[in-house]
Amino acid sequence: MDSCDVLIVGGGPAGSSCAWKLRASGLDVAILDKRAFPRDKVCGGWITPAVLDELEIDSVEYARGRVFQPITGFRTSRMGGPEVETDYGSPISFGIRRCEFDDYLLKRCGARVFEEWPLASLERSGDDWIVNGQIKARLVVGAGGHFCPVARFMGANARAEIAVAAQEAEFEMNSAQRQACSIRGEIPELYFCSDMRGYGWCFRKQNFLNIGLGRLDEHALPKHVASFLEFLKSKGKIGFDLPSSILGHAYLLYGKTKRNPVGDGILLIGDAAGLAYSQSGEGIRPAIESGLLAAKTIVDAEGNYSRARTETYRTLLESRFGESGKDWATSIARYLPSRAISFLGRLVLTSRWFSRHVVLDRWFLHRNEPALRFESRAAFSQVLAGTAAASR
Ligand SMILES: Cc1cc2nc3c(=O)[nH]c(=O)nc-3n(C[C@H](O)[C@H](O)[C@H](O)COP(=O)(O)OP(=O)(O)OC[C@H]3O[C@@H](n4cnc5c(N)ncnc54)[C@H](O)[C@@H]3O)c2cc1C
């Protein structure tokens, strides 16, 4: 039987970030993933600078041979309404391809990686876990995304939860398609649905185009996606039919799940814990941050992985992401009829001030929340304290 200190199920951004931090502390870490890498993941592939900072990614080195699109602003609108362009004049985000980004993170994390190894069984043996009858681990981290089998083991029922449902297509444009695409790489476009329950996006990443739409209600998603694509063509944003199929996936927004992230000898991170930001649906940064916070909890626990000892992880998540379900936009939306929300959406999305300072700075870029860094205990506490204050 193989053995390790920590076994991570899932080699996406959450799992590889957690492993990277744990390896720096000298722990023996293994990652299982059901897929072979490089693998793709349904995603827009938009990341914020904090992600590079937190993972100490050298962007020049990363960009060598990989798609890395600096983004200096966004064009935002209520679909079909006037568009507001906000340009910050320097990069405030980046476009990456998940097949490249996730593979890069996994390869450099320093853990032993078992690819094409789906989690089949998880059994307790004293203080240890026996995984697939073959690997013994003191602690298991569930990083398997929305349908994570470790989250299911902890009682999560993904099919019964209210999730964001999103679809996207990503493809490399040929020269005719590049000519017929008016989207600029440095200014992606976001189009909010008229009922404000979701938005569509167009991201041009060098020669690649990523088009998608996500909504809080999944039942009419294909209809919304079809009319979004028609809209893009009618406005001359793209003058061709999508050459690749649209793929869908679901995930949970922070504050809208009852998933328990802490068990005896178990922690959940990333989409497995349901942590994506509620207004933008950005899930990569919370996945990475939760991986780093879980790693900190594990190192601080010094080998005692009882639930009582690792409960601090829950506190760290709340300090970082705010009290669950307490953001003001969600609270207001809960009390307003849908017509009023639609009217307000139309009004505020034409405002340059609102588009920049609320939609982009707060909801999409989280510019008031510094990157999570661990240089010293004091610096770390300061960042967490600052985040809690910013999210109130
Ligand atoms: C259409 C769409 C667009 C999005 N766009 C963006 C965006 O532009 N920016 C952004 O920040 N977020 C975006 N998100 C959200 C983002 O993709 C997720 O929040 C993020 O991938 C979560 O990372 P993770 O590591 O938790 O999970 P994942 O990236 O899902 O990784 C989970 C890993 O676990 C593995 N796994 C699953 N089951 C098992 C098993 N049984 N055994 C072993 N391994 C298993 C999988 O193969 C996978 O490699 C988008 C989501 C969707 C659906």
Coordinates of C-alpha atoms and ligand atoms in Angstrom, one line a residue:
M1 CA 0.0 0.0 0.0
D2 CA 1.2 3.5 -1.0
S3 CA 1.0 6.2 1.7
C4 CA 1.1 10.0 2.0
D5 CA 0.4 12.7 4.6
V6 CA -2.3 14.4 2.5
L7 CA -4.3 13.0 -0.4
I8 CA -6.0 15.6 -2.6
V9 CA -8.9 14.4 -4.9
G10 CA -8.9 16.7 -8.0
G11 CA -6.0 18.4 -9.7
G12 CA -7.8 21.6 -10.8
P13 CA -6.7 25.1 -9.5
A14 CA -7.9 24.4 -5.9
G15 CA -6.1 21.0 -5.6
S16 CA -2.8 22.0 -7.2
S17 CA -2.6 25.3 -5.2
C18 CA -3.2 23.4 -1.9
A19 CA -0.6 20.9 -2.9
W20 CA 1.9 23.6 -3.9
K21 CA 1.6 25.3 -0.5
L22 CA 1.8 22.0 1.4
R23 CA 4.9 20.8 -0.5
A24 CA 6.6 24.0 0.5
S25 CA 6.1 22.9 4.1
G26 CA 7.7 19.5 3.4
L27 CA 4.5 17.4 3.6
D28 CA 4.2 14.3 1.4
V29 CA 1.2 15.1 -0.9
A30 CA -0.5 13.0 -3.6
I31 CA -3.2 14.2 -6.0
L32 CA -5.7 11.9 -7.7
D33 CA -7.5 13.0 -10.8
K34 CA -9.9 11.1 -13.0
R35 CA -8.7 12.8 -16.1
A36 CA -5.3 12.8 -17.9
F37 CA -3.6 16.2 -18.1
P38 CA -3.6 18.5 -20.0
R39 CA -7.3 18.3 -19.8
D40 CA -9.9 21.0 -20.6
K41 CA -12.4 22.5 -18.2
V42 CA -15.6 24.3 -19.2
C43 CA -14.6 27.9 -18.2
G44 CA -14.2 31.4 -19.6
G45 CA -10.6 31.4 -18.6
W46 CA -10.6 34.9 -17.1
I47 CA -8.3 35.4 -14.1
T48 CA -7.5 38.5 -11.9
P49 CA -4.0 39.6 -11.0
A50 CA -4.4 38.4 -7.4
V51 CA -4.2 34.8 -8.8
L52 CA -0.7 35.4 -10.2
D53 CA 0.4 37.1 -7.1
E54 CA -0.9 34.4 -4.7
L55 CA 0.7 31.6 -6.7
E56 CA 3.9 33.6 -7.4
I57 CA 3.5 33.0 -11.2
D58 CA 6.0 34.7 -13.4
S59 CA 3.8 36.0 -16.2
V60 CA 6.6 36.3 -18.6
E61 CA 7.7 32.7 -18.1
Y62 CA 4.0 31.6 -18.2
A63 CA 3.3 33.4 -21.4
R64 CA 6.1 31.5 -23.2
G65 CA 4.3 29.1 -25.5
R66 CA 0.9 29.6 -23.8
V67 CA -2.0 31.9 -24.4
F68 CA -1.9 34.8 -22.0
Q69 CA -4.1 37.8 -22.9
P70 CA -3.7 41.0 -20.9
I71 CA -7.1 42.7 -20.3
T72 CA -7.1 46.5 -19.7
G73 CA -10.9 47.0 -19.4
F74 CA -14.4 45.8 -20.1
R75 CA -17.3 46.7 -22.3
T76 CA -20.5 46.2 -20.2
S77 CA -24.2 46.5 -21.1
R78 CA -27.7 45.2 -20.5
M79 CA -28.0 42.9 -23.6
G80 CA -29.1 45.1 -26.5
G81 CA -28.8 48.3 -24.5
P82 CA -26.1 51.0 -24.7
E83 CA -22.6 49.7 -24.1
V84 CA -20.2 51.4 -21.6
E85 CA -16.5 50.9 -22.1
T86 CA -14.2 51.2 -19.1
D87 CA -10.5 51.2 -19.9
Y88 CA -8.1 51.2 -16.9
G89 CA -5.1 51.8 -19.2
S90 CA -3.1 48.9 -17.8
P91 CA -3.8 45.2 -17.2
I92 CA -6.5 44.5 -14.6
S93 CA -7.2 40.9 -15.7
F94 CA -5.8 38.2 -17.9
G95 CA -7.2 35.6 -20.3
I96 CA -5.8 32.0 -20.1
R97 CA -6.8 28.6 -21.5
R98 CA -7.7 26.2 -18.8
C99 CA -6.1 23.2 -20.6
E100 CA -2.8 25.1 -20.3
F101 CA -3.2 26.9 -17.0
D102 CA -4.3 23.8 -15.0
D103 CA -1.6 21.6 -16.5
Y104 CA 1.0 24.3 -15.7
L105 CA -0.1 24.5 -12.0
L106 CA -0.4 20.7 -11.6
K107 CA 3.1 20.1 -13.1
R108 CA 4.8 22.7 -10.9
C109 CA 3.1 21.9 -7.6
G110 CA 5.6 19.2 -6.6
A111 CA 3.0 16.5 -5.5
R112 CA 2.9 13.0 -6.8
V113 CA 0.1 12.9 -9.3
F114 CA -2.0 9.9 -10.2
E115 CA -3.8 10.7 -13.4
E116 CA -6.8 8.8 -14.8
W117 CA -7.5 7.7 -11.2
P118 CA -11.1 8.4 -10.3
L119 CA -11.9 8.1 -6.6
A120 CA -13.7 4.8 -6.2
S121 CA -13.7 4.3 -2.4
L122 CA -12.9 6.1 0.8
E123 CA -12.7 4.1 4.0
R124 CA -11.7 5.0 7.6
S125 CA -9.0 2.9 9.3
G126 CA -8.2 4.3 12.7
D127 CA -6.9 7.8 12.2
D128 CA -6.1 7.1 8.5
W129 CA -8.1 7.1 5.2
I130 CA -7.7 4.2 2.8
V131 CA -8.4 5.5 -0.7
N132 CA -9.3 3.1 -3.5
G133 CA -8.0 0.3 -1.3
Q134 CA -4.4 1.4 -2.4
I135 CA -3.3 4.7 -0.8
K136 CA -3.2 5.4 2.9
A137 CA -3.5 9.1 3.9
R138 CA -3.8 11.0 7.2
L139 CA -6.0 13.7 5.6
V140 CA -8.1 13.8 2.5
V141 CA -8.8 17.1 0.7
G142 CA -11.9 17.2 -1.6
A143 CA -11.0 19.3 -4.7
G144 CA -13.1 17.5 -7.3
G145 CA -15.2 20.4 -8.4
H146 CA -19.0 20.7 -8.2
F147 CA -19.6 16.9 -8.3
C148 CA -16.7 16.1 -6.0
P149 CA -17.0 12.6 -4.7
V150 CA -15.5 13.7 -1.3
A151 CA -18.2 16.4 -1.0
R152 CA -20.8 13.7 -1.7
F153 CA -19.2 11.5 1.0
M154 CA -19.7 14.4 3.3
G155 CA -23.4 14.6 2.5
A156 CA -23.6 17.0 -0.5
N157 CA -26.2 16.4 -3.1
A158 CA -25.2 18.4 -6.1
R159 CA -28.3 17.6 -8.1
A160 CA -30.6 19.1 -5.4
E161 CA -28.6 22.4 -4.9
I162 CA -29.3 25.7 -6.6
A163 CA -26.3 26.3 -8.8
V164 CA -25.2 28.6 -11.6
A165 CA -25.6 26.8 -14.9
A166 CA -23.3 28.0 -17.6
Q167 CA -22.3 27.1 -21.2
E168 CA -19.4 28.1 -23.3
A169 CA -17.5 27.4 -26.5
E170 CA -13.8 28.1 -27.0
F171 CA -12.1 27.7 -30.3
E172 CA -9.1 29.0 -32.3
M173 CA -10.3 31.4 -35.0
N174 CA -9.0 31.1 -38.5
S175 CA -8.0 34.2 -40.4
A176 CA -11.5 34.8 -41.9
Q177 CA -13.1 34.5 -38.4
R178 CA -10.5 36.8 -37.0
Q179 CA -11.6 39.4 -39.6
A180 CA -15.2 38.8 -38.8
C181 CA -14.8 39.2 -35.0
S182 CA -15.1 42.8 -33.6
I183 CA -14.2 41.8 -30.0
R184 CA -10.8 43.1 -28.9
G185 CA -8.5 41.0 -26.7
E186 CA -7.8 43.7 -24.2
I187 CA -11.5 44.7 -23.8
P188 CA -13.7 41.7 -23.3
E189 CA -17.5 42.3 -23.4
L190 CA -20.1 41.4 -20.8
Y191 CA -23.8 41.5 -21.6
F192 CA -26.2 41.2 -18.7
C193 CA -29.6 39.4 -19.2
S194 CA -32.6 41.7 -19.0
D195 CA -33.8 40.0 -15.7
M196 CA -30.2 40.4 -14.3
R197 CA -30.1 36.7 -13.4
G198 CA -27.1 36.1 -15.5
Y199 CA -24.8 37.4 -18.2
G200 CA -23.1 36.5 -21.4
W201 CA -19.5 37.1 -22.3
C202 CA -17.1 37.3 -25.2
F203 CA -13.4 36.9 -24.4
R204 CA -10.9 37.1 -27.2
K205 CA -7.6 35.5 -26.0
Q206 CA -5.0 36.1 -28.7
N207 CA -6.4 33.9 -31.6
F208 CA -8.9 32.1 -29.4
L209 CA -12.5 33.2 -28.8
N210 CA -14.4 32.1 -25.7
I211 CA -18.2 32.8 -25.8
G212 CA -20.5 31.8 -23.1
L213 CA -23.5 32.6 -20.8
G214 CA -24.3 31.7 -17.2
R215 CA -27.5 32.0 -15.3
L216 CA -29.0 31.3 -11.9
D217 CA -31.8 29.3 -13.4
E218 CA -30.8 26.3 -15.5
H219 CA -34.1 25.3 -17.1
A220 CA -34.1 27.9 -19.9
L221 CA -30.4 28.0 -20.4
P222 CA -30.2 26.6 -24.0
K223 CA -32.9 29.2 -25.0
H224 CA -30.9 32.1 -23.5
V225 CA -27.7 30.9 -25.1
A226 CA -29.3 30.6 -28.5
S227 CA -30.8 34.1 -28.4
F228 CA -27.4 35.4 -27.1
L229 CA -25.6 34.0 -30.1
E230 CA -28.3 35.5 -32.4
F231 CA -27.8 38.8 -30.7
L232 CA -24.0 38.7 -31.2
K233 CA -24.4 38.0 -34.9
S234 CA -27.1 40.7 -35.4
K235 CA -24.8 43.3 -33.7
G236 CA -21.8 42.2 -35.9
K237 CA -19.8 41.1 -32.9
I238 CA -19.1 37.8 -34.6
G239 CA -20.0 37.2 -38.3
F240 CA -19.9 33.4 -38.3
D241 CA -21.5 30.4 -36.7
L242 CA -19.7 28.8 -33.8
P243 CA -17.4 26.1 -35.2
S244 CA -17.3 24.1 -32.0
S245 CA -20.0 22.8 -29.8
I246 CA -21.2 24.6 -26.7
L247 CA -20.4 22.8 -23.4
G248 CA -22.1 23.2 -20.1
H249 CA -21.3 22.9 -16.4
A250 CA -22.8 23.8 -13.1
Y251 CA -21.3 25.3 -9.9
L252 CA -22.3 26.9 -6.7
L253 CA -22.0 30.5 -5.6
Y254 CA -20.7 31.4 -2.1
G255 CA -23.5 31.9 0.3
K256 CA -26.0 29.7 -1.6
T257 CA -24.8 26.4 -0.4
K258 CA -25.0 24.5 2.9
R259 CA -22.0 22.3 2.1
N260 CA -19.9 21.6 5.1
P261 CA -16.2 22.2 4.3
V262 CA -14.8 20.5 7.4
G263 CA -15.0 16.9 8.6
D264 CA -12.9 14.6 10.7
G265 CA -9.7 14.2 8.6
I266 CA -11.4 15.9 5.6
L267 CA -11.5 19.4 4.1
L268 CA -13.3 20.7 1.0
I269 CA -11.9 23.4 -1.2
G270 CA -12.8 25.2 -4.4
D271 CA -16.1 24.3 -6.2
A272 CA -16.3 21.2 -4.0
A273 CA -17.1 23.7 -1.2
G274 CA -19.2 26.0 -3.3
L275 CA -17.1 29.2 -3.1
A276 CA -17.4 31.1 -6.4
Y277 CA -18.0 34.9 -6.1
S278 CA -21.8 35.5 -6.1
Q279 CA -21.9 38.5 -8.5
S280 CA -19.4 37.5 -11.1
G281 CA -19.3 33.8 -10.9
E282 CA -15.4 34.0 -10.7
G283 CA -14.4 30.7 -9.2
I284 CA -10.7 30.3 -9.9
R285 CA -9.5 32.9 -7.4
P286 CA -11.7 31.5 -4.6
A287 CA -10.6 27.9 -5.5
I288 CA -6.9 29.0 -5.2
E289 CA -7.5 31.0 -2.0
S290 CA -9.4 28.2 -0.3
G291 CA -6.6 25.8 -1.3
L292 CA -4.0 28.0 0.3
L293 CA -6.2 28.5 3.4
A294 CA -6.7 24.7 3.7
A295 CA -2.9 24.3 3.4
K296 CA -2.3 26.8 6.2
T297 CA -4.8 25.0 8.4
I298 CA -3.2 21.6 7.7
V299 CA 0.4 22.8 8.4
D300 CA -0.8 24.6 11.6
A301 CA -2.6 21.4 12.8
E302 CA 0.9 19.7 13.0
G303 CA -0.4 16.2 12.3
N304 CA -3.6 16.3 14.4
Y305 CA -6.3 16.4 11.7
S306 CA -9.3 15.9 14.0
R307 CA -12.3 18.0 13.2
A308 CA -11.9 20.1 16.4
R309 CA -8.3 21.0 15.3
T310 CA -9.2 21.8 11.6
E311 CA -12.4 23.9 12.3
T312 CA -10.1 27.0 12.0
Y313 CA -10.4 26.4 8.2
R314 CA -14.1 27.3 8.4
T315 CA -13.3 30.5 10.3
L316 CA -10.6 31.4 7.7
L317 CA -13.1 31.0 4.9
E318 CA -15.6 33.3 6.6
S319 CA -12.9 35.9 7.3
R320 CA -11.9 35.8 3.6
F321 CA -15.2 35.5 1.8
G322 CA -17.5 37.3 4.3
E323 CA -20.4 35.9 6.2
S324 CA -22.3 33.5 4.0
G325 CA -25.2 35.1 2.1
K326 CA -24.6 38.6 3.5
D327 CA -23.7 40.7 0.3
W328 CA -25.9 43.7 -0.1
A329 CA -26.8 43.2 -3.8
T330 CA -28.2 39.7 -3.0
S331 CA -30.1 41.1 0.0
I332 CA -31.7 43.9 -2.1
A333 CA -32.5 41.6 -4.9
R334 CA -34.3 39.2 -2.5
Y335 CA -36.9 41.9 -1.7
L336 CA -37.5 43.4 -5.1
P337 CA -40.0 42.2 -7.7
S338 CA -38.3 41.0 -11.0
R339 CA -39.7 44.0 -12.9
A340 CA -38.0 46.4 -10.5
I341 CA -34.7 44.5 -10.8
S342 CA -34.9 44.7 -14.6
F343 CA -35.7 48.4 -14.5
L344 CA -32.9 49.1 -12.1
G345 CA -30.5 47.0 -14.2
R346 CA -31.3 49.0 -17.3
L347 CA -30.8 52.2 -15.4
V348 CA -27.5 51.5 -13.6
L349 CA -25.8 49.7 -16.4
T350 CA -25.8 52.9 -18.5
S351 CA -24.0 54.8 -15.8
R352 CA -20.2 55.0 -16.3
W353 CA -19.7 55.5 -12.6
F354 CA -21.7 52.4 -11.6
S355 CA -20.2 50.3 -14.3
R356 CA -16.7 51.1 -13.2
H357 CA -16.9 51.4 -9.4
V358 CA -19.5 48.8 -8.6
V359 CA -19.8 46.3 -11.5
L360 CA -16.1 46.1 -12.3
D361 CA -14.2 47.3 -9.3
R362 CA -16.3 45.5 -6.7
W363 CA -18.2 42.7 -8.3
F364 CA -15.8 41.5 -11.0
L365 CA -12.3 42.6 -10.0
H366 CA -12.5 42.7 -6.2
R367 CA -10.0 45.5 -6.3
N368 CA -10.6 46.3 -2.6
E369 CA -9.4 42.8 -1.6
P370 CA -5.6 42.4 -1.6
A371 CA -4.1 39.2 -2.7
L372 CA -3.8 36.5 0.0
R373 CA -0.1 36.3 0.9
F374 CA 1.6 34.4 3.7
E375 CA 5.0 36.1 4.1
S376 CA 4.4 36.6 7.8
R377 CA 1.7 35.8 10.3
A378 CA 1.1 39.6 10.9
A379 CA 0.8 40.3 7.1
F380 CA -1.6 37.4 6.7
S381 CA -3.8 38.5 9.6
Q382 CA -3.8 42.0 8.2
V383 CA -5.0 40.8 4.8
L384 CA -7.8 38.8 6.3
A385 CA -8.9 41.7 8.6
G386 CA -8.9 44.0 5.5
T387 CA -11.0 41.6 3.5
A388 CA -13.6 41.2 6.2
A389 CA -13.9 45.0 6.5
A390 CA -14.2 45.3 2.7
S391 CA -16.9 42.7 2.4
R392 CA -19.2 44.4 4.9
Ligands
LIG1 C1 -19.0 28.1 -18.3 C2 -18.2 28.4 -17.1 C3 -17.4 29.6 -17.2 C4 -16.5 29.9 -16.1 N1 -15.7 31.0 -16.3 C5 -14.9 31.4 -15.3 C6 -13.9 32.4 -15.5 O1 -13.8 32.9 -16.6 N2 -13.1 32.7 -14.4 C7 -13.2 32.1 -13.2 O2 -12.5 32.5 -12.3 N3 -14.1 31.1 -13.0 C8 -14.9 30.7 -14.0 N4 -15.8 29.6 -13.8 C9 -15.7 28.9 -12.6 C10 -14.4 28.0 -12.5 O3 -14.3 27.2 -13.7 C11 -14.4 27.0 -11.3 O4 -14.9 27.8 -10.2 C12 -13.1 26.5 -11.0 O5 -12.7 25.6 -12.1 C13 -13.0 25.7 -9.7 O6 -11.8 25.0 -9.6 P1 -11.7 23.7 -8.8 O7 -10.2 23.3 -8.7 O8 -12.4 23.8 -7.5 O9 -12.5 22.6 -9.6 P2 -12.2 22.1 -11.1 O10 -11.5 23.0 -11.9 O11 -13.6 21.6 -11.6 O12 -11.3 20.8 -10.9 C14 -11.8 19.6 -10.4 C15 -10.9 18.4 -10.8 O13 -11.3 17.3 -10.1 C16 -11.3 16.2 -10.9 N5 -12.3 15.2 -10.5 C17 -13.7 15.3 -10.5 N6 -14.2 14.2 -10.1 C18 -13.2 13.3 -9.7 C19 -13.2 12.0 -9.2 N7 -14.3 11.3 -9.0 N8 -12.0 11.4 -8.9 C20 -10.8 12.1 -9.2 N9 -10.8 13.4 -9.7 C21 -12.0 14.0 -10.0 C22 -11.6 16.8 -12.3 O14 -11.2 15.9 -13.4 C23 -10.9 18.1 -12.2 O15 -9.6 18.0 -12.8 C24 -16.6 29.2 -14.9 C25 -17.4 28.1 -14.8 C26 -18.2 27.7 -15.9 C27 -19.1 26.5 -15.7

